[in-house]
């Protein structure tokens, strides 16, 4: 565990970048430091590998004071990923990745073999091995940056706004990949970002910092969204934190209706037999059960159902896998106000109305509140107002 | 054909011999200048305040006519090649120091931070990261310094037979032989072009990692530095 214990960084001109910060960074999880510029998050990160030395306080790694270790040994035991990747432009991709193993005294062949293995792991084509950084896109360079940090298999990974310079689509891919790598390798990752959405998406724990190097709140993302410590955190989370919080509620318990689903080859009797008391629309599926679109029951004529007459259903969500946020989004996108749930193969699993989703959200809130009360009572702490 | 390159005996060299002498007198000073400029530039990168005065001194030295250097140096080094080469080495600094400083400074902050974070000590970082990345700018500086040195060697004729191809100018005037003057002028120009081309070759060999478009930029950089 990395323990930051009342650490202060004061520069010679009197500026305080980090002010008596204490943070216990749990092993094998992603801890995100997030905050506006000038909040000291990068300084904090850089103190962990001593690129910045604390003025006061101590940082320990597995109980050992980092100031008591040789600085370059410490740094080589921590992978470091930086914005714009910071690759060595004069070295090939494979040699960039092999840098730290080479410094640790590995043979050239062994280090390169390791580098190629990592290229595969971060999703880089082996054909890129002999290229130079300028020949790669920003997203590919950032992947090389991650591979280079992982090369010597360090237990700790420090990431300083690694994905903020790439476009949103590439960023999403990199984030997903990081979560996947983390699940696979179980590194202790400290991740700095100014993007609260990224923090909520990636963090096991999120430390929100405010200008002047103060810690505003340190909590798991769901708790952060439910129960911001103060007005600053609430403001920083943005206006739609309620909606974003739904990402943490699974859609498992959502009650799906299958009655309004009808196949495209349905007979007139089947259409007439559909119970439309709960749902004003019928969802027409193709012969495989994949959704085609919505129709009002009266408009359907057996044997003559054409897809271009149907109302779009927007986008489906995967029942059980996706969150309530995804389900609500689908319902909002659908012109009928009903969301379509599909199974893993894309076949319609049921339909659900905005109203039902709303009830599920209220139910989930009540459940969380009950959990929260039980938790705080067990901790013996005073209960905060559950919002 | 051989008559074209026949030289008066008082030059004590064949044409080829003069060419080699010219190359030596032009390029050894640049090499020496580089050896001085590298640590000097590194010092200027480390201590920012040092750069303006160093730049100022090299510029002032560049403004001193070579003739003035000769007058002082003749007491110590006599009518030797060394007397010609010392001022040339000093002149090369005005191009080389800024070329190296700008080259080393052009290394992106992220690259430096990444190197530090990976456990590069300052020396290793300078040799393995900063210098290689600065190589295109340094070579661009070397090109300007070498070409100017090739043309400046000719002044050496003022202190007796030390101007290599420049001596031909003098002989051409004394013996009233335009052929010798042409041999001098064209020879010097061809030499300058060849040296420049050779350095371009070196750069291409050393920097397979450079994007094509960026190559022009380092040249303009060196020209700006030369001004």
Coordinates of C-alpha atoms in Angstrom, one line a residue:
Chain A
X1 CA 0.0 0.0 0.0
X2 CA 1.1 3.6 -0.7
X3 CA 0.5 5.7 2.3
X4 CA 0.7 9.5 2.0
X5 CA 0.9 10.9 5.5
X6 CA 0.3 14.6 6.0
X7 CA 2.5 15.6 3.1
X8 CA 3.0 19.2 2.2
X9 CA 4.9 20.6 -0.8
X10 CA 6.0 24.2 -0.5
X11 CA 8.1 25.8 -3.2
X12 CA 10.9 28.2 -2.4
X13 CA 8.7 31.2 -3.5
X14 CA 6.2 30.2 -0.8
X15 CA 3.6 28.6 -3.1
X16 CA 1.9 25.7 -1.4
X17 CA 1.1 23.0 -4.1
X18 CA 0.0 20.3 -1.7
X19 CA -1.2 21.0 1.9
X20 CA -1.1 18.4 4.6
X21 CA -2.5 15.7 2.3
X22 CA -3.1 12.2 3.8
X23 CA -4.2 9.4 1.6
X24 CA -4.1 5.6 1.8
X25 CA -3.9 4.2 -1.7
X26 CA -5.2 0.6 -1.7
X27 CA -3.3 -2.1 -3.5
X28 CA -4.4 -3.7 -6.7
X29 CA -6.9 -1.0 -7.5
X30 CA -7.2 2.3 -9.4
X31 CA -7.1 5.4 -7.3
X32 CA -7.9 8.5 -9.2
X33 CA -6.7 12.0 -8.1
X34 CA -9.1 14.5 -9.7
X35 CA -9.5 18.2 -9.4
X36 CA -9.2 21.5 -11.3
X37 CA -5.8 22.7 -12.5
X38 CA -3.6 24.0 -9.7
X39 CA -5.1 21.5 -7.1
X40 CA -1.8 19.7 -6.7
X41 CA -2.8 16.4 -8.2
X42 CA 0.2 16.1 -10.5
X43 CA 2.5 17.3 -7.7
X44 CA 1.1 14.6 -5.5
X45 CA 1.6 11.9 -8.1
X46 CA 5.2 13.1 -8.7
X47 CA 6.0 12.9 -5.1
X48 CA 5.3 9.2 -5.1
X49 CA 8.2 8.5 -7.4
X50 CA 10.2 11.5 -6.0
X51 CA 10.2 13.6 -9.1
X52 CA 9.0 16.2 -6.6
X53 CA 10.3 15.8 -3.0
X54 CA 7.8 16.6 -0.2
X55 CA 8.7 19.5 2.1
X56 CA 6.9 17.8 5.0
X57 CA 5.3 14.5 5.8
X58 CA 6.2 11.0 4.6
X59 CA 5.2 8.7 1.9
X60 CA 5.6 5.0 2.5
X61 CA 5.4 2.1 0.0
X62 CA 4.6 -1.1 1.7
X63 CA 5.7 0.4 5.0
X64 CA 9.1 1.6 3.7
X65 CA 9.8 5.4 3.5
X66 CA 10.4 6.2 -0.2
X67 CA 13.0 8.7 0.8
X68 CA 15.1 5.9 2.2
X69 CA 15.4 4.1 -1.1
X70 CA 17.8 4.9 -4.0
X71 CA 15.8 7.2 -6.2
X72 CA 16.4 5.4 -9.5
X73 CA 15.6 2.0 -8.0
X74 CA 12.4 3.4 -6.7
X75 CA 11.5 4.9 -10.1
X76 CA 12.2 1.7 -12.0
X77 CA 9.8 -0.1 -9.7
X78 CA 7.0 2.2 -10.7
X79 CA 5.7 2.5 -14.2
X80 CA 5.0 6.0 -15.4
X81 CA 2.6 7.1 -18.1
X82 CA 2.4 10.7 -19.1
X83 CA 0.2 12.9 -21.3
X84 CA 1.2 12.8 -25.0
X85 CA 3.1 9.5 -24.1
X86 CA 6.5 11.2 -23.9
X87 CA 8.0 8.5 -26.1
X88 CA 11.6 8.5 -27.1
X89 CA 11.2 9.7 -30.7
X90 CA 14.7 8.4 -31.6
X91 CA 14.0 4.9 -30.7
X92 CA 11.7 2.3 -32.3
X93 CA 8.5 1.2 -30.6
X94 CA 10.0 -2.1 -29.4
X95 CA 13.1 -0.3 -28.0
X96 CA 10.9 2.3 -26.3
X97 CA 9.0 -0.4 -24.5
X98 CA 12.2 -2.3 -23.7
X99 CA 13.8 0.8 -22.0
X100 CA 13.4 -0.1 -18.4
X101 CA 14.1 -3.8 -18.7
X102 CA 17.3 -2.9 -20.5
X103 CA 18.3 -0.5 -17.7
X104 CA 17.6 -3.3 -15.2
X105 CA 20.2 -5.4 -17.0
X106 CA 18.1 -7.7 -19.2
X107 CA 19.6 -9.0 -22.4
X108 CA 18.6 -7.3 -25.6
X109 CA 16.6 -10.3 -26.9
X110 CA 14.8 -11.0 -23.7
X111 CA 13.8 -7.3 -23.3
X112 CA 12.6 -7.2 -26.9
X113 CA 10.6 -10.4 -26.6
X114 CA 9.0 -8.9 -23.5
X115 CA 8.3 -5.7 -25.4
X116 CA 6.5 -7.6 -28.2
X117 CA 4.5 -9.5 -25.6
X118 CA 3.3 -6.2 -24.1
X119 CA 2.5 -4.7 -27.5
X120 CA 0.0 -7.5 -28.0
X121 CA -1.4 -7.0 -24.5
X122 CA -2.1 -3.3 -25.1
X123 CA -3.6 -4.0 -28.5
X124 CA -0.8 -2.9 -30.8
X125 CA -0.1 -4.6 -34.1
X126 CA 3.2 -6.5 -34.1
X127 CA 4.0 -4.9 -37.4
X128 CA 4.5 -1.6 -35.6
X129 CA 7.5 -2.9 -33.6
X130 CA 10.1 -1.5 -35.9
X131 CA 8.4 1.8 -36.5
X132 CA 9.3 5.1 -34.9
X133 CA 6.9 7.1 -32.7
X134 CA 6.2 9.8 -35.4
X135 CA 4.6 7.0 -37.6
X136 CA 2.0 6.2 -35.0
X137 CA -1.3 7.9 -34.2
X138 CA -1.8 9.6 -30.8
X139 CA -3.9 6.7 -29.5
X140 CA -1.2 4.2 -30.6
X141 CA 1.5 6.3 -29.0
X142 CA -0.4 6.3 -25.8
X143 CA -0.7 2.5 -25.9
X144 CA 3.1 2.3 -26.3
X145 CA 3.3 4.6 -23.3
X146 CA 1.3 2.1 -21.3
X147 CA 3.3 -0.8 -22.6
X148 CA 6.5 0.9 -21.7
X149 CA 5.3 1.6 -18.2
X150 CA 4.4 -2.1 -17.8
X151 CA 7.6 -3.5 -19.3
X152 CA 9.4 -4.4 -16.1
X153 CA 6.2 -5.6 -14.5
X154 CA 6.3 -2.9 -11.7
X155 CA 3.7 -3.3 -8.9
X156 CA 2.8 0.3 -9.1
X157 CA 1.7 2.4 -12.1
X158 CA 1.6 6.2 -12.0
X159 CA -0.5 7.8 -14.7
X160 CA -0.5 11.6 -15.3
X161 CA -3.5 12.6 -17.4
X162 CA -2.5 9.9 -19.9
X163 CA -5.6 10.0 -22.1
X164 CA -6.4 13.7 -22.1
X165 CA -4.7 14.5 -25.4
X166 CA -6.5 12.0 -27.5
X167 CA -10.0 12.3 -29.1
X168 CA -13.0 11.1 -27.1
X169 CA -13.5 7.8 -29.1
X170 CA -9.9 6.8 -28.8
X171 CA -10.0 7.8 -25.1
X172 CA -12.9 5.6 -24.4
X173 CA -11.1 2.7 -26.0
X174 CA -8.0 3.4 -23.9
X175 CA -10.0 3.6 -20.7
X176 CA -11.7 0.3 -21.4
X177 CA -8.4 -1.3 -22.1
X178 CA -6.9 0.1 -18.9
X179 CA -9.8 -1.4 -16.9
X180 CA -9.2 -4.7 -18.7
X181 CA -5.4 -4.7 -18.1
X182 CA -6.1 -3.8 -14.5
X183 CA -8.5 -6.7 -14.0
X184 CA -5.9 -9.0 -15.6
X185 CA -2.7 -7.8 -13.9
X186 CA -3.9 -6.3 -10.6
X187 CA -1.6 -3.3 -10.5
X188 CA -1.8 -0.6 -8.0
X189 CA -2.6 2.4 -10.2
X190 CA -2.6 6.0 -9.2
X191 CA -4.3 8.0 -12.0
X192 CA -4.4 11.8 -12.3
X193 CA -7.1 13.5 -14.4
X194 CA -9.1 16.7 -14.5
X195 CA -12.0 14.9 -16.1
X196 CA -14.6 13.8 -13.4
X197 CA -16.3 11.4 -15.9
X198 CA -13.0 9.6 -16.4
X199 CA -12.4 9.5 -12.6
X200 CA -15.9 8.0 -12.0
X201 CA -15.4 5.5 -14.8
X202 CA -12.0 4.3 -13.8
X203 CA -11.6 4.8 -10.1
X204 CA -12.0 2.2 -7.4
X205 CA -11.4 5.2 -5.1
X206 CA -11.6 8.8 -6.2
X207 CA -9.7 11.6 -4.4
X208 CA -11.2 15.0 -5.3
X209 CA -8.7 17.8 -4.7
X210 CA -9.3 21.5 -4.6
X211 CA -7.1 24.4 -5.4
X212 CA -4.3 24.9 -2.9
X213 CA -3.6 21.2 -2.6
X214 CA -6.4 20.2 -0.2
X215 CA -8.2 16.9 -0.2
X216 CA -11.9 17.6 -0.6
X217 CA -13.2 14.1 -0.5
X218 CA -11.9 10.5 -0.8
X219 CA -14.5 8.0 -1.6
X220 CA -15.6 5.3 -4.1
X221 CA -17.2 7.0 -7.1
X222 CA -20.8 5.9 -6.3
X223 CA -20.5 7.4 -2.9
X224 CA -19.0 10.5 -4.4
X225 CA -22.0 10.9 -6.7
X226 CA -24.6 10.1 -3.9
X227 CA -23.1 12.0 -1.1
X228 CA -20.7 14.8 -2.1
X229 CA -18.8 16.1 1.0
X230 CA -19.4 19.8 0.2
X231 CA -20.5 22.4 -2.3
X232 CA -17.2 22.3 -4.1
X233 CA -17.3 18.6 -4.7
X234 CA -21.0 18.8 -5.7
X235 CA -20.1 21.6 -8.2
X236 CA -17.2 19.8 -9.6
X237 CA -19.3 16.7 -10.2
X238 CA -21.5 18.7 -12.4
X239 CA -25.2 19.1 -12.9
X240 CA -26.1 15.6 -14.0
X241 CA -24.5 13.6 -11.2
X242 CA -27.9 12.1 -10.5
X243 CA -28.0 10.6 -14.0
X244 CA -24.4 9.5 -13.9
X245 CA -24.9 7.8 -10.6
X246 CA -27.3 5.5 -12.3
X247 CA -24.3 3.9 -13.9
X248 CA -23.7 2.2 -10.6
X249 CA -27.2 0.7 -10.4
X250 CA -27.5 -2.6 -12.4
X251 CA -30.6 -3.3 -14.5
X252 CA -30.9 -6.8 -13.2
X253 CA -34.1 -6.4 -11.2
X254 CA -35.8 -4.4 -13.9
X255 CA -39.3 -5.9 -14.7
X256 CA -39.4 -6.5 -18.4
X257 CA -42.7 -7.1 -20.3
X258 CA -42.7 -9.7 -23.1
X259 CA -46.4 -9.4 -24.0
X260 CA -46.0 -6.5 -26.4
X261 CA -43.4 -8.3 -28.5
X262 CA -44.6 -9.7 -31.8
X263 CA -42.9 -11.3 -34.7
X264 CA -43.0 -9.8 -38.2
X265 CA -44.9 -12.8 -39.5
X266 CA -47.6 -12.7 -36.9
X267 CA -51.2 -13.6 -37.9
X268 CA -54.2 -11.3 -37.5
X269 CA -55.3 -13.4 -34.5
X270 CA -52.0 -13.2 -32.8
X271 CA -52.0 -9.4 -33.3
X272 CA -55.5 -9.1 -31.9
X273 CA -54.7 -11.4 -29.0
X274 CA -51.9 -9.2 -27.7
X275 CA -52.7 -7.6 -24.4
X276 CA -52.3 -3.8 -24.8
X277 CA -53.5 -2.7 -21.4
X278 CA -50.0 -2.2 -20.1
X279 CA -48.3 -1.1 -23.3
X280 CA -49.8 1.1 -25.9
X281 CA -47.3 -0.1 -28.6
X282 CA -46.2 -3.4 -29.9
X283 CA -42.5 -4.2 -30.6
X284 CA -42.1 -6.0 -33.9
X285 CA -39.2 -8.3 -34.2
X286 CA -37.7 -10.2 -37.2
X287 CA -37.8 -14.0 -37.4
X288 CA -34.7 -14.3 -35.3
X289 CA -36.3 -12.2 -32.5
X290 CA -34.2 -9.1 -33.2
X291 CA -36.1 -5.9 -32.7
X292 CA -37.3 -4.0 -35.8
X293 CA -39.4 -1.2 -34.4
X294 CA -42.6 0.0 -32.7
X295 CA -46.1 0.1 -34.0
X296 CA -49.6 0.9 -32.7
X297 CA -51.6 -2.3 -32.6
X298 CA -54.4 -0.9 -34.8
X299 CA -52.0 0.0 -37.6
X300 CA -50.6 -3.6 -38.0
X301 CA -52.0 -5.7 -40.8
X302 CA -51.0 -9.4 -40.7
X303 CA -48.7 -10.4 -43.5
X304 CA -48.1 -6.8 -44.6
X305 CA -45.8 -5.5 -41.8
X306 CA -43.1 -3.3 -43.5
X307 CA -40.2 -2.1 -41.5
X308 CA -40.3 1.5 -43.0
X309 CA -43.7 1.9 -41.4
X310 CA -42.5 1.1 -37.9
X311 CA -41.3 3.7 -35.3
X312 CA -37.6 3.6 -34.5
X313 CA -36.8 2.1 -31.1
X314 CA -33.6 4.2 -30.7
X315 CA -31.1 1.9 -29.2
X316 CA -31.5 -1.2 -27.1
X317 CA -29.8 -2.0 -23.7
X318 CA -28.5 -5.4 -22.7
X319 CA -30.7 -6.8 -20.0
X320 CA -28.9 -7.4 -16.7
X321 CA -25.5 -6.3 -18.1
X322 CA -26.1 -2.6 -18.7
X323 CA -26.9 -0.2 -15.9
X324 CA -30.1 1.7 -15.2
X325 CA -28.4 4.7 -16.8
X326 CA -28.2 2.8 -20.1
X327 CA -31.8 1.6 -19.7
X328 CA -33.1 5.1 -18.9
X329 CA -31.1 6.5 -21.9
X330 CA -32.7 4.0 -24.2
X331 CA -36.2 4.8 -22.9
X332 CA -35.5 8.6 -23.4
X333 CA -34.2 8.0 -26.9
X334 CA -37.2 5.9 -27.9
X335 CA -40.0 8.0 -29.4
X336 CA -42.5 5.7 -27.6
X337 CA -40.9 6.3 -24.2
X338 CA -40.3 2.5 -23.9
X339 CA -36.8 1.0 -23.8
X340 CA -36.0 -2.3 -25.6
X341 CA -34.0 -4.8 -23.7
X342 CA -32.0 -7.4 -25.6
X343 CA -30.0 -10.4 -24.7
X344 CA -26.3 -11.0 -25.5
X345 CA -27.2 -12.0 -29.0
X346 CA -29.3 -8.9 -29.7
X347 CA -32.7 -10.7 -29.5
X348 CA -35.5 -8.8 -27.8
X349 CA -35.7 -9.9 -24.2
X350 CA -38.5 -7.5 -23.2
X351 CA -39.6 -3.9 -23.1
X352 CA -39.8 -1.5 -20.2
X353 CA -41.4 1.9 -19.8
X354 CA -39.8 5.1 -18.4
X355 CA -42.2 4.8 -15.5
X356 CA -41.0 1.3 -14.6
X357 CA -37.4 2.4 -14.8
X358 CA -38.2 5.4 -12.6
X359 CA -39.7 3.0 -10.0
X360 CA -36.6 0.8 -10.2
X361 CA -34.4 3.9 -9.6
X362 CA -36.4 4.8 -6.6
X363 CA -36.1 1.2 -5.3
X364 CA -32.4 1.2 -5.9
X365 CA -32.0 4.5 -4.0
X366 CA -33.9 3.1 -1.0
X367 CA -31.8 0.0 -1.0
X368 CA -28.5 2.0 -1.1
X369 CA -29.8 4.2 1.7
X370 CA -30.5 1.1 3.8
X371 CA -27.1 -0.2 3.1
X372 CA -25.5 3.1 3.8
X373 CA -27.2 3.4 7.2
X374 CA -26.2 -0.1 8.1
X375 CA -22.6 0.7 7.1
X376 CA -22.3 3.9 8.9
X377 CA -23.8 2.4 12.0
X378 CA -21.4 -0.4 11.9
X379 CA -18.5 2.1 11.6
X380 CA -19.9 4.0 14.6
X381 CA -19.7 7.2 12.7
X382 CA -22.3 9.9 12.6
X383 CA -24.7 9.5 9.8
X384 CA -24.6 11.9 6.9
X385 CA -27.8 13.0 5.3
X386 CA -28.5 10.6 2.5
X387 CA -29.4 12.6 -0.6
Chain B
X1 CA 44.0 17.6 -68.6
X2 CA 47.0 17.3 -66.3
X3 CA 48.1 20.8 -67.4
X4 CA 44.9 22.2 -66.0
X5 CA 45.9 21.2 -62.5
X6 CA 49.6 22.0 -62.8
X7 CA 50.6 24.4 -60.0
X8 CA 53.6 26.8 -59.6
X9 CA 56.3 25.0 -57.6
X10 CA 56.4 27.7 -54.9
X11 CA 53.0 26.4 -53.6
X12 CA 54.9 23.2 -52.6
X13 CA 51.7 21.1 -53.1
X14 CA 49.9 19.3 -55.9
X15 CA 46.3 20.4 -56.4
X16 CA 45.0 17.3 -54.6
X17 CA 47.5 18.1 -51.8
X18 CA 46.0 21.6 -51.5
X19 CA 42.5 20.2 -51.4
X20 CA 43.4 17.8 -48.5
X21 CA 45.2 20.6 -46.7
X22 CA 42.1 22.8 -47.2
X23 CA 39.8 20.2 -45.8
X24 CA 42.0 19.7 -42.8
X25 CA 42.4 23.4 -42.0
X26 CA 38.6 23.9 -42.4
X27 CA 37.2 20.9 -40.6
X28 CA 39.6 20.3 -37.7
X29 CA 38.6 23.7 -36.2
X30 CA 34.9 22.8 -36.5
X31 CA 35.6 19.5 -34.8
X32 CA 37.5 21.3 -32.0
X33 CA 34.7 23.9 -31.9
X34 CA 32.2 21.1 -31.4
X35 CA 34.2 19.6 -28.5
X36 CA 34.2 23.0 -26.8
X37 CA 30.6 23.8 -27.7
X38 CA 29.1 20.6 -26.3
X39 CA 29.9 21.1 -22.6
X40 CA 29.5 24.9 -23.0
X41 CA 26.0 24.4 -24.4
X42 CA 25.1 21.9 -21.7
X43 CA 26.2 24.4 -19.1
X44 CA 24.0 27.0 -20.8
X45 CA 21.0 24.7 -20.7
X46 CA 21.6 23.9 -17.1
X47 CA 22.2 27.5 -16.0
X48 CA 19.8 29.6 -18.0
X49 CA 21.4 32.9 -17.0
X50 CA 24.7 31.9 -18.6
X51 CA 23.3 31.6 -22.1
X52 CA 22.9 35.3 -23.0
X53 CA 26.4 36.3 -21.9
X54 CA 27.9 33.2 -23.7
X55 CA 26.0 34.1 -26.8
X56 CA 27.2 37.7 -26.5
X57 CA 30.8 36.7 -26.1
X58 CA 30.7 34.3 -29.1
X59 CA 29.2 37.0 -31.3
X60 CA 31.8 39.5 -30.3
X61 CA 34.6 37.0 -31.0
X62 CA 33.0 36.3 -34.4
X63 CA 33.1 40.1 -35.1
X64 CA 36.9 40.2 -34.6
X65 CA 38.6 40.0 -38.1
X66 CA 40.8 37.0 -38.6
X67 CA 43.7 39.4 -39.4
X68 CA 43.6 40.7 -35.9
X69 CA 43.7 37.2 -34.5
X70 CA 46.7 36.4 -36.7
X71 CA 48.6 39.5 -35.5
X72 CA 48.2 38.3 -31.9
X73 CA 48.7 34.6 -32.5
X74 CA 51.8 34.9 -34.7
X75 CA 53.8 35.7 -31.6
X76 CA 52.8 32.3 -30.1
X77 CA 52.1 29.9 -32.9
X78 CA 54.1 31.5 -35.8
X79 CA 53.2 31.1 -39.4
X80 CA 51.7 27.7 -38.9
X81 CA 48.4 26.0 -39.7
X82 CA 47.5 26.4 -36.1
X83 CA 47.4 30.2 -36.4
X84 CA 44.8 29.8 -39.1
X85 CA 42.8 27.1 -37.3
X86 CA 42.4 28.8 -33.9
X87 CA 40.3 31.7 -35.1
X88 CA 38.3 29.3 -37.3
X89 CA 37.5 27.2 -34.2
X90 CA 36.5 30.3 -32.3
X91 CA 34.2 31.4 -35.2
X92 CA 32.5 28.1 -35.3
X93 CA 31.2 28.6 -31.7
X94 CA 28.8 31.3 -32.8
X95 CA 26.8 28.8 -34.8
X96 CA 27.4 25.6 -32.7
X97 CA 26.6 26.8 -29.2
X98 CA 23.1 28.1 -30.1
X99 CA 22.5 25.1 -32.4
X100 CA 23.2 22.7 -29.5
X101 CA 21.3 24.7 -26.9
X102 CA 18.2 25.0 -29.1
X103 CA 18.5 21.4 -30.0
X104 CA 18.7 20.2 -26.4
X105 CA 15.9 22.6 -25.4
X106 CA 13.7 21.3 -28.1
X107 CA 13.4 17.9 -26.5
X108 CA 9.7 17.8 -25.3
X109 CA 9.1 18.2 -21.6
X110 CA 7.1 15.0 -21.5
X111 CA 10.0 13.0 -23.0
X112 CA 12.3 14.4 -20.3
X113 CA 9.8 13.7 -17.5
X114 CA 9.2 10.2 -18.8
X115 CA 13.0 9.6 -18.9
X116 CA 13.4 10.9 -15.3
X117 CA 10.4 8.8 -14.2
X118 CA 12.0 5.7 -15.7
X119 CA 15.1 6.2 -13.6
X120 CA 17.5 7.9 -16.0
X121 CA 20.2 9.8 -14.1
X122 CA 21.2 13.2 -15.4
X123 CA 24.2 11.9 -17.4
X124 CA 22.4 9.0 -18.9
X125 CA 19.5 11.2 -19.8
X126 CA 21.8 13.7 -21.5
X127 CA 23.7 11.1 -23.5
X128 CA 20.9 8.7 -24.3
X129 CA 18.0 11.1 -24.7
X130 CA 18.8 14.7 -25.1
X131 CA 21.8 14.5 -27.4
X132 CA 20.3 12.0 -29.8
X133 CA 17.1 14.1 -30.1
X134 CA 19.2 17.2 -30.5
X135 CA 21.3 15.6 -33.3
X136 CA 19.5 17.0 -36.2
X137 CA 19.8 20.6 -34.9
X138 CA 23.5 20.0 -34.0
X139 CA 24.2 18.6 -37.5
X140 CA 22.4 21.5 -39.0
X141 CA 24.7 23.8 -37.0
X142 CA 27.7 21.8 -38.1
X143 CA 26.7 22.2 -41.8
X144 CA 26.7 26.0 -41.5
X145 CA 29.9 26.1 -39.5
X146 CA 31.7 23.8 -41.9
X147 CA 30.7 25.6 -45.0
X148 CA 31.7 28.9 -43.6
X149 CA 35.0 27.4 -42.4
X150 CA 35.8 26.1 -45.8
X151 CA 35.4 29.5 -47.3
X152 CA 37.3 31.2 -44.5
X153 CA 40.4 29.1 -44.7
X154 CA 41.6 31.1 -47.8
X155 CA 42.5 34.0 -45.5
X156 CA 45.4 31.9 -44.3
X157 CA 47.3 33.0 -47.4
X158 CA 47.9 36.3 -45.6
X159 CA 50.4 34.6 -43.3
X160 CA 52.4 32.8 -45.9
X161 CA 51.4 29.6 -47.6
X162 CA 48.7 28.7 -45.1
X163 CA 45.6 29.4 -47.1
X164 CA 45.5 26.0 -48.9
X165 CA 43.3 26.6 -52.0
X166 CA 43.4 30.3 -51.0
X167 CA 47.1 30.4 -51.9
X168 CA 46.1 29.9 -55.5
X169 CA 44.3 33.2 -55.5
X170 CA 47.6 34.9 -54.6
X171 CA 49.6 32.9 -57.1
X172 CA 47.1 33.6 -59.8
X173 CA 47.5 37.3 -59.3
X174 CA 51.3 37.2 -59.1
X175 CA 51.7 35.1 -62.2
X176 CA 48.7 36.6 -63.9
X177 CA 47.1 33.2 -64.5
X178 CA 43.3 33.3 -64.3
X179 CA 43.3 29.5 -64.4
X180 CA 44.8 29.4 -60.9
X181 CA 42.1 31.8 -59.6
X182 CA 39.4 29.6 -61.2
X183 CA 40.9 26.5 -59.6
X184 CA 40.8 28.2 -56.3
X185 CA 37.3 29.6 -56.4
X186 CA 35.6 26.6 -58.1
X187 CA 37.6 24.2 -55.9
X188 CA 36.6 25.9 -52.7
X189 CA 32.9 26.1 -53.8
X190 CA 32.9 22.4 -54.8
X191 CA 34.5 21.5 -51.5
X192 CA 31.9 23.4 -49.5
X193 CA 29.1 21.7 -51.4
X194 CA 30.6 18.2 -50.9
X195 CA 31.2 18.8 -47.1
X196 CA 27.6 20.0 -46.8
X197 CA 26.3 16.9 -48.7
X198 CA 28.4 14.6 -46.6
X199 CA 26.9 16.1 -43.4
X200 CA 23.4 15.7 -44.8
X201 CA 24.3 12.0 -45.4
X202 CA 25.5 11.7 -41.8
X203 CA 22.2 13.2 -40.6
X204 CA 20.1 10.8 -42.6
X205 CA 22.1 7.9 -41.3
X206 CA 21.8 9.0 -37.7
X207 CA 18.2 10.0 -37.7
X208 CA 16.0 7.4 -39.3
X209 CA 13.4 8.4 -36.7
X210 CA 12.7 11.9 -38.2
X211 CA 9.5 12.6 -40.1
X212 CA 10.2 13.9 -43.5
X213 CA 8.6 17.3 -43.1
X214 CA 10.5 18.1 -40.0
X215 CA 13.9 17.9 -41.7
X216 CA 13.4 21.3 -43.2
X217 CA 12.7 22.9 -39.9
X218 CA 16.0 22.0 -38.3
X219 CA 17.7 23.7 -41.3
X220 CA 15.8 27.0 -40.8
X221 CA 16.6 26.7 -37.1
X222 CA 20.3 26.5 -37.8
X223 CA 20.1 29.4 -40.3
X224 CA 18.3 31.5 -37.7
X225 CA 21.0 30.5 -35.2
X226 CA 23.7 31.5 -37.7
X227 CA 22.3 34.9 -38.1

